CSV table of C-alpha atoms in Angstrom, one decimal:
chain,number,residue,atom,x,y,z
A,16,MET,CA,-17.4,88.6,19.7
A,17,PRO,CA,-13.8,87.5,18.7
A,18,GLU,CA,-13.3,84.0,17.4
A,19,PRO,CA,-11.2,81.7,19.7
A,20,ARG,CA,-7.7,81.3,18.4
A,21,PRO,CA,-6.7,77.8,17.4
A,22,ALA,CA,-4.5,76.0,19.9
A,23,SER,CA,-0.9,75.1,18.8
A,24,PRO,CA,0.3,71.5,19.4
A,25,ALA,CA,2.2,72.6,22.6
A,26,ASP,CA,-0.4,75.2,23.8
A,27,PRO,CA,-0.9,75.0,27.5
A,28,GLU,CA,-4.6,75.5,27.0
A,29,GLN,CA,-4.7,72.3,25.1
A,30,GLY,CA,-3.8,70.4,28.3
A,31,LYS,CA,-1.3,67.9,26.9
A,32,VAL,CA,1.6,67.9,24.4
A,33,PRO,CA,1.0,65.3,21.7
A,34,ASP,CA,3.0,62.1,22.1
A,35,ALA,CA,4.7,62.7,18.7
A,36,VAL,CA,6.1,65.9,20.0
A,37,ARG,CA,7.2,64.3,23.2
A,38,VAL,CA,9.1,61.6,21.3
A,39,GLN,CA,10.7,64.2,19.1
A,40,ILE,CA,11.9,66.2,22.1
A,41,LEU,CA,13.3,63.0,23.8
A,42,ALA,CA,15.0,61.8,20.6
A,43,THR,CA,16.7,65.2,20.1
A,44,GLU,CA,18.1,65.1,23.6
A,45,HIS,CA,19.1,61.5,23.2
A,46,TRP,CA,21.1,62.3,20.0
A,47,SER,CA,22.8,65.2,21.8
A,48,LEU,CA,23.9,62.9,24.6
A,49,LEU,CA,25.2,60.4,22.1
A,50,ALA,CA,27.3,63.0,20.4
A,51,ALA,CA,28.6,64.3,23.7
A,52,ARG,CA,29.6,60.7,24.7
A,53,ALA,CA,31.3,60.1,21.4
A,54,ASN,CA,33.3,63.4,21.9
A,55,ALA,CA,34.3,62.3,25.4
A,56,TRP,CA,35.5,58.9,24.2
A,57,ASN,CA,37.5,60.5,21.4
A,58,GLU,CA,39.1,62.9,23.8
A,59,SER,CA,39.9,60.1,26.2
A,60,PHE,CA,41.7,58.1,23.5
A,61,SER,CA,43.5,61.1,22.1
A,62,ARG,CA,44.8,62.2,25.5
A,63,ALA,CA,46.0,58.7,26.3
A,64,SER,CA,47.7,58.3,22.9
A,65,TRP,CA,49.4,61.7,23.2
A,66,PHE,CA,50.7,60.8,26.7
A,67,LEU,CA,52.0,57.4,25.6
A,68,THR,CA,53.7,59.1,22.6
A,69,ALA,CA,55.4,61.5,24.9
A,70,VAL,CA,56.6,58.6,27.1
A,71,SER,CA,58.0,56.8,24.1
A,72,ALA,CA,59.9,59.9,23.0
A,73,THR,CA,61.3,60.4,26.5
A,74,VAL,CA,62.5,56.8,26.7
A,75,VAL,CA,64.3,57.2,23.4
A,76,ALA,CA,65.8,60.5,24.5
A,77,LEU,CA,67.0,58.9,27.8
A,78,ALA,CA,68.5,55.9,26.0
A,79,LEU,CA,70.5,58.2,23.7
A,80,ALA,CA,71.6,60.3,26.6
A,81,ALA,CA,72.7,57.2,28.6
A,82,ASP,CA,74.7,55.9,25.6
A,83,ALA,CA,76.4,59.3,25.1
A,84,THR,CA,77.2,59.9,28.8
A,85,ASP,CA,77.6,56.3,30.0
A,86,PHE,CA,75.2,56.9,32.9
A,87,SER,CA,77.4,59.7,34.4
A,88,ALA,CA,76.3,62.7,36.4
A,89,ASP,CA,75.2,64.4,33.2
A,90,PHE,CA,72.7,61.7,32.5
A,91,HIS,CA,71.3,62.0,36.0
A,92,VAL,CA,70.8,65.8,35.5
A,93,PHE,CA,69.2,65.2,32.1
A,94,ALA,CA,66.8,62.6,33.5
A,95,LEU,CA,65.9,64.6,36.6
A,96,LEU,CA,65.0,67.5,34.3
A,97,LEU,CA,63.0,65.5,31.9
A,98,LEU,CA,61.1,62.9,34.1
A,99,PRO,CA,59.4,65.4,36.4
A,100,VAL,CA,57.8,67.1,33.4
A,101,LEU,CA,56.6,63.8,32.0
A,102,VAL,CA,55.2,62.8,35.5
A,103,LEU,CA,53.3,66.1,35.6
A,104,VAL,CA,51.9,65.6,32.1
A,105,GLY,CA,50.9,62.1,33.2
A,106,ALA,CA,49.2,63.4,36.3
A,107,ALA,CA,47.3,65.9,34.3
A,108,THR,CA,46.3,63.3,31.7
A,109,PHE,CA,45.1,60.9,34.5
A,110,ALA,CA,43.0,63.7,36.1
A,111,ARG,CA,41.3,64.6,32.8
A,112,LEU,CA,40.6,60.9,32.1
A,113,MET,CA,39.0,60.6,35.5
A,114,ASP,CA,36.7,63.6,34.6
A,115,LEU,CA,35.8,62.0,31.3
A,116,ASN,CA,34.9,58.7,33.0
A,117,ARG,CA,32.6,60.6,35.3
A,118,GLU,CA,31.1,62.5,32.4
A,119,ASP,CA,30.5,59.2,30.6
A,120,VAL,CA,28.6,57.8,33.5
A,121,ASP,CA,26.5,60.9,33.7
A,122,LEU,CA,25.7,60.7,30.0
A,123,VAL,CA,24.7,57.0,30.4
A,124,VAL,CA,22.4,58.0,33.3
A,125,GLY,CA,20.9,60.7,31.1
A,126,MET,CA,20.2,58.3,28.3
A,127,ASN,CA,18.7,55.7,30.7
A,128,ARG,CA,16.3,58.4,31.8
A,129,LEU,CA,15.3,59.2,28.3
A,130,ARG,CA,14.7,55.5,27.6
A,131,HIS,CA,12.5,55.5,30.6
A,132,GLY,CA,10.6,58.4,29.0
A,133,TYR,CA,10.2,56.4,25.8
A,134,LEU,CA,8.7,53.5,27.8
A,135,ASP,CA,6.3,55.8,29.6
A,136,LEU,CA,4.9,56.6,26.2
A,137,ALA,CA,5.0,53.1,24.8
A,138,PRO,CA,5.5,50.5,27.6
A,139,GLU,CA,4.8,47.6,25.3
A,140,LEU,CA,8.3,48.2,23.7
A,141,GLU,CA,10.2,47.2,26.9
A,142,PRO,CA,11.1,43.7,25.6
A,143,TYR,CA,13.0,45.2,22.7
A,144,PHE,CA,15.3,47.3,24.8
A,145,SER,CA,18.7,45.7,25.4
A,146,THR,CA,20.1,48.7,27.4
A,147,GLY,CA,18.9,50.0,30.8
A,148,HIS,CA,16.0,52.3,31.3
A,149,HIS,CA,16.6,52.9,35.0
A,150,ASP,CA,19.2,55.4,36.4
A,151,ASP,CA,20.3,53.4,39.4
A,152,ARG,CA,23.4,51.3,39.5
A,153,ALA,CA,21.6,48.2,38.1
A,154,GLY,CA,20.4,50.3,35.1
A,155,ILE,CA,23.8,51.8,34.5
A,156,MET,CA,25.4,48.3,34.6
A,157,ARG,CA,22.9,47.0,32.1
A,158,THR,CA,23.7,49.8,29.7
A,159,TYR,CA,27.4,49.0,30.1
A,160,GLY,CA,26.8,45.4,29.3
A,161,THR,CA,27.4,43.8,32.7
A,162,GLY,CA,24.0,42.2,33.0
A,163,ARG,CA,22.2,42.3,36.3
A,164,MET,CA,25.2,42.7,38.5
A,165,VAL,CA,24.8,45.1,41.5
A,166,ARG,CA,28.5,45.5,42.3
A,167,ILE,CA,31.0,47.2,40.1
A,168,PRO,CA,33.2,44.4,38.7
A,169,ALA,CA,37.0,44.6,39.3
A,170,ALA,CA,37.6,44.5,35.5
A,171,GLN,CA,35.7,47.8,35.2
A,172,TYR,CA,38.4,49.4,37.3
A,173,LEU,CA,41.4,47.5,36.0
A,174,SER,CA,40.6,48.0,32.3
A,175,SER,CA,39.8,51.7,32.6
A,176,THR,CA,42.0,54.0,30.4
A,177,ALA,CA,42.6,56.3,33.5
A,178,LEU,CA,44.1,53.4,35.5
A,179,LEU,CA,46.3,52.3,32.5
A,180,VAL,CA,47.7,55.8,32.2
A,181,GLY,CA,48.1,55.8,36.0
A,182,ALA,CA,50.1,52.6,35.9
A,183,VAL,CA,52.5,54.2,33.3
A,184,ASP,CA,52.7,57.3,35.5
A,185,ALA,CA,53.5,55.1,38.5
A,186,VAL,CA,56.4,53.5,36.6
A,187,LEU,CA,57.7,57.0,35.8
A,188,VAL,CA,57.5,58.0,39.4
A,189,GLY,CA,59.5,54.9,40.4
A,190,ALA,CA,62.1,55.6,37.8
A,191,LEU,CA,62.4,59.2,38.9
A,192,ALA,CA,62.8,58.1,42.5
A,193,GLY,CA,65.4,55.5,41.6
A,194,ILE,CA,67.4,58.0,39.5
A,195,ALA,CA,67.2,60.6,42.2
A,196,CYS,CA,68.7,58.1,44.7
A,197,ALA,CA,71.5,57.2,42.2
A,198,ALA,CA,72.3,60.9,41.7
A,199,LEU,CA,72.7,61.1,45.5
A,200,GLY,CA,75.2,58.3,45.5
A,201,ALA,CA,73.1,55.5,46.9
A,202,GLY,CA,73.8,51.9,45.9
A,203,LEU,CA,72.0,49.9,43.2
A,204,ALA,CA,70.0,47.9,45.8
A,205,VAL,CA,68.8,51.1,47.4
A,206,ASP,CA,67.9,52.6,44.0
A,207,ILE,CA,65.8,49.6,43.1
A,208,ILE,CA,64.0,49.4,46.5
A,209,VAL,CA,63.2,53.1,46.6
A,210,GLY,CA,62.0,53.0,43.0
A,211,ALA,CA,59.8,50.0,43.5
A,212,VAL,CA,58.3,51.4,46.7
A,213,ALA,CA,57.5,54.7,45.0
A,214,ALA,CA,56.0,53.0,41.9
A,215,VAL,CA,53.8,50.6,43.9
A,216,GLY,CA,52.7,53.3,46.3
A,217,THR,CA,51.8,55.6,43.5
A,218,LEU,CA,49.9,52.8,41.7
A,219,VAL,CA,47.9,51.9,44.9
A,220,ALA,CA,47.1,55.6,45.5
A,221,LEU,CA,45.8,56.1,41.9
A,222,PHE,CA,43.8,52.9,42.1
A,223,LEU,CA,42.1,54.1,45.2
A,224,VAL,CA,41.3,57.4,43.5
A,225,VAL,CA,39.7,55.5,40.6
A,226,VAL,CA,37.6,53.3,42.9
A,227,ARG,CA,36.5,56.2,45.0
A,228,GLN,CA,35.4,58.3,42.0
A,229,ALA,CA,33.7,55.4,40.3
A,230,LYS,CA,31.6,54.6,43.4
A,231,ARG,CA,30.7,58.3,43.8
A,232,ALA,CA,29.6,58.5,40.1
A,233,TRP,CA,27.7,55.3,40.1
A,234,ASN,CA,25.9,55.9,43.4
A,235,ALA,CA,24.2,59.2,42.4
A,236,SER,CA,20.6,59.5,43.7
A,237,PRO,CA,18.3,57.9,41.0
A,238,ARG,CA,15.1,59.4,39.8
A,239,PHE,CA,13.8,56.1,38.3
A,240,PRO,CA,15.2,53.2,40.4
A,241,SER,CA,14.7,49.6,39.3
């Protein structure tokens, strides 16, 4: 009669994976999410910095062109060729930053779920956790450091990197609209009004996009609600 083979730590015949193995699996996944979140933040800062550098270079180029052409038709042509490209780059940067913000929320949700798993193994450690261990909005806010709030604070929208880039992009759209009016022979007052309306309209539209996506990301169906 053959001897029974010894059961490995994760053998289904054993009935249960040891707690030490469970913690190791959870910790490995936790470090993977931390690394992914760090990469997302680095990409966010890099993209925003690159865009602002492009804006600065464009402003210098426009200033030199204005000085050389005395704001003549040549300047309008130069500006109308350069600004649309910059607006397109800004729109692409804004869209990618929005994706990164959503990914960051998803990663926070994942880490909250892992902390919930830790506490399932050792519930007595709950008083030592300063971040959230639930994956609903309250748990996400606790991880982001907003306490026990249940509504997304306005500062969370206004201080986002995506909205700051969007504000710069709105100014560029306003400048483009004003220069386009000037190229068509409109008066200074019309140029200013059209530019201001275009800038404000773009900023409001981008703000609504930020709010909509944030609410969608933060209202995902939780597995471990508070």
